[in-house]
JSON list of C-alpha atoms and ligand atoms in Angstrom, two decimals:
[
{"chain": "A", "resi": 1, "resn": "MET", "atom": "CA", "xyz": [120.55, 5.73, -24.54]},
{"chain": "A", "resi": 2, "resn": "PRO", "atom": "CA", "xyz": [118.75, 8.62, -23.63]},
{"chain": "A", "resi": 3, "resn": "ILE", "atom": "CA", "xyz": [119.34, 12.11, -25.33]},
{"chain": "A", "resi": 4, "resn": "TYR", "atom": "CA", "xyz": [118.73, 15.18, -23.32]},
{"chain": "A", "resi": 5, "resn": "GLU", "atom": "CA", "xyz": [118.54, 18.63, -24.37]},
{"chain": "A", "resi": 6, "resn": "PHE", "atom": "CA", "xyz": [120.70, 21.22, -22.24]},
{"chain": "A", "resi": 7, "resn": "ALA", "atom": "CA", "xyz": [120.58, 25.13, -22.45]},
{"chain": "A", "resi": 8, "resn": "CYS", "atom": "CA", "xyz": [123.53, 27.19, -21.77]},
{"chain": "A", "resi": 9, "resn": "LYS", "atom": "CA", "xyz": [122.67, 29.90, -19.09]},
{"chain": "A", "resi": 10, "resn": "LYS", "atom": "CA", "xyz": [125.45, 31.77, -19.77]},
{"chain": "A", "resi": 11, "resn": "CYS", "atom": "CA", "xyz": [125.15, 32.19, -23.73]},
{"chain": "A", "resi": 12, "resn": "GLY", "atom": "CA", "xyz": [121.64, 30.64, -24.26]},
{"chain": "A", "resi": 13, "resn": "HIS", "atom": "CA", "xyz": [122.97, 28.24, -26.83]},
{"chain": "A", "resi": 14, "resn": "ASN", "atom": "CA", "xyz": [120.81, 24.83, -26.81]},
{"chain": "A", "resi": 15, "resn": "PHE", "atom": "CA", "xyz": [122.76, 21.81, -27.53]},
{"chain": "A", "resi": 16, "resn": "GLU", "atom": "CA", "xyz": [121.92, 17.74, -27.25]},
{"chain": "A", "resi": 17, "resn": "VAL", "atom": "CA", "xyz": [123.74, 15.40, -25.41]},
{"chain": "A", "resi": 18, "resn": "LEU", "atom": "CA", "xyz": [123.93, 11.60, -24.91]},
{"chain": "A", "resi": 19, "resn": "TYR", "atom": "CA", "xyz": [123.61, 11.24, -21.42]},
{"chain": "A", "resi": 20, "resn": "ARG", "atom": "CA", "xyz": [124.72, 8.45, -19.64]},
{"chain": "A", "resi": 21, "resn": "ALA", "atom": "CA", "xyz": [123.14, 7.51, -16.06]},
{"chain": "A", "resi": 22, "resn": "SER", "atom": "CA", "xyz": [126.74, 7.17, -14.63]},
{"chain": "A", "resi": 23, "resn": "ASP", "atom": "CA", "xyz": [127.43, 10.48, -15.67]},
{"chain": "A", "resi": 24, "resn": "GLY", "atom": "CA", "xyz": [124.23, 12.40, -13.71]},
{"chain": "A", "resi": 25, "resn": "THR", "atom": "CA", "xyz": [126.43, 14.20, -11.55]},
{"chain": "A", "resi": 26, "resn": "SER", "atom": "CA", "xyz": [128.50, 16.11, -13.84]},
{"chain": "A", "resi": 27, "resn": "MET", "atom": "CA", "xyz": [126.67, 18.58, -16.12]},
{"chain": "A", "resi": 28, "resn": "PRO", "atom": "CA", "xyz": [127.99, 18.87, -19.69]},
{"chain": "A", "resi": 29, "resn": "PHE", "atom": "CA", "xyz": [129.60, 22.34, -20.76]},
{"chain": "A", "resi": 30, "resn": "CYS", "atom": "CA", "xyz": [128.28, 24.48, -23.58]},
{"chain": "A", "resi": 31, "resn": "PRO", "atom": "CA", "xyz": [130.03, 23.52, -26.88]},
{"chain": "A", "resi": 32, "resn": "ALA", "atom": "CA", "xyz": [129.81, 26.97, -27.94]},
{"chain": "A", "resi": 33, "resn": "CYS", "atom": "CA", "xyz": [131.47, 29.29, -24.78]},
{"chain": "A", "resi": 34, "resn": "LYS", "atom": "CA", "xyz": [132.67, 26.13, -22.61]},
{"chain": "A", "resi": 35, "resn": "SER", "atom": "CA", "xyz": [130.90, 27.10, -19.52]},
{"chain": "A", "resi": 36, "resn": "LYS", "atom": "CA", "xyz": [129.40, 24.51, -17.44]},
{"chain": "A", "resi": 37, "resn": "LYS", "atom": "CA", "xyz": [126.31, 26.60, -16.30]},
{"chain": "A", "resi": 38, "resn": "THR", "atom": "CA", "xyz": [124.11, 24.76, -18.31]},
{"chain": "A", "resi": 39, "resn": "GLU", "atom": "CA", "xyz": [120.53, 23.42, -17.64]},
{"chain": "A", "resi": 40, "resn": "LYS", "atom": "CA", "xyz": [119.06, 20.03, -18.72]},
{"chain": "A", "resi": 41, "resn": "LEU", "atom": "CA", "xyz": [115.59, 20.49, -20.42]},
{"chain": "A", "resi": 42, "resn": "MET", "atom": "CA", "xyz": [113.37, 18.08, -21.38]},
{"chain": "A", "resi": 43, "resn": "SER", "atom": "CA", "xyz": [114.40, 14.89, -23.20]},
{"chain": "A", "resi": 44, "resn": "ILE", "atom": "CA", "xyz": [113.62, 14.88, -26.43]},
{"chain": "A", "resi": 45, "resn": "PHE", "atom": "CA", "xyz": [112.15, 11.60, -26.73]},
{"chain": "A", "resi": 46, "resn": "GLY", "atom": "CA", "xyz": [109.37, 12.33, -24.06]},
{"chain": "A", "resi": 47, "resn": "GLY", "atom": "CA", "xyz": [108.89, 15.69, -25.48]},
{"chain": "A", "resi": 48, "resn": "LYS", "atom": "CA", "xyz": [108.70, 15.03, -29.33]},
{"chain": "A", "resi": 49, "resn": "PHE", "atom": "CA", "xyz": [107.47, 11.26, -29.39]},
{"chain": "A", "resi": 50, "resn": "GLY", "atom": "CA", "xyz": [105.87, 10.98, -26.09]},
{"chain": "A", "resi": 51, "resn": "ASN", "atom": "CA", "xyz": [102.03, 11.23, -26.01]},
{"chain": "A", "resi": 52, "resn": "ALA", "atom": "CA", "xyz": [101.27, 14.58, -27.61]},
{"chain": "A", "resi": 53, "resn": "SER", "atom": "CA", "xyz": [98.11, 15.15, -25.83]},
{"chain": "A", "resi": 54, "resn": "ALA", "atom": "CA", "xyz": [99.87, 14.83, -22.61]},
{"chain": "A", "resi": 55, "resn": "GLY", "atom": "CA", "xyz": [101.01, 18.41, -22.88]},
{"chain": "A", "resi": 56, "resn": "GLY", "atom": "CA", "xyz": [104.19, 17.82, -21.55]},
{"chain": "A", "resi": 57, "resn": "GLY", "atom": "CA", "xyz": [103.44, 15.13, -18.99]},
{"chain": "A", "resi": 58, "resn": "LYS", "atom": "CA", "xyz": [101.32, 16.76, -16.92]},
{"chain": "A", "resi": 59, "resn": "SER", "atom": "CA", "xyz": [97.48, 16.36, -16.71]},
{"chain": "A", "resi": 60, "resn": "CYS", "atom": "CA", "xyz": [96.76, 20.04, -16.59]},
{"chain": "A", "resi": 61, "resn": "SER", "atom": "CA", "xyz": [97.44, 22.26, -20.09]},
{"chain": "A", "resi": 62, "resn": "ALA", "atom": "CA", "xyz": [99.84, 25.24, -19.95]},
{"chain": "A", "resi": 63, "resn": "THR", "atom": "CA", "xyz": [97.31, 27.60, -19.34]},
{"chain": "A", "resi": 64, "resn": "SER", "atom": "CA", "xyz": [95.39, 26.26, -16.78]},
{"chain": "A", "resi": 65, "resn": "CYS", "atom": "CA", "xyz": [98.22, 24.99, -14.72]},
{"chain": "A", "resi": 66, "resn": "PRO", "atom": "CA", "xyz": [99.15, 27.65, -11.70]},
{"chain": "A", "resi": 67, "resn": "PRO", "atom": "CA", "xyz": [102.44, 28.99, -12.10]},
{"chain": "A", "resi": 68, "resn": "SER", "atom": "CA", "xyz": [105.10, 27.46, -10.04]},
{"chain": "B", "resi": 101, "resn": "ZN", "atom": "ZN1", "xyz": [127.41, 28.84, -23.75]}
]
């Protein structure tokens, strides 16, 4: 089961959630302030245990990527 990291846009609290595909349409609320203005970040599995040389999944480094 994938674990995703979320960031609260209201208070800035970061938290991790076991996120099921069937719940994909509903964002979890912030455990700190109960706001639903949350933003999904990179999966901790892909981010911390993936290919470290991939630099976040892109072929270019953070410094060479043009700003999106
Ligand atoms: Zn919050």
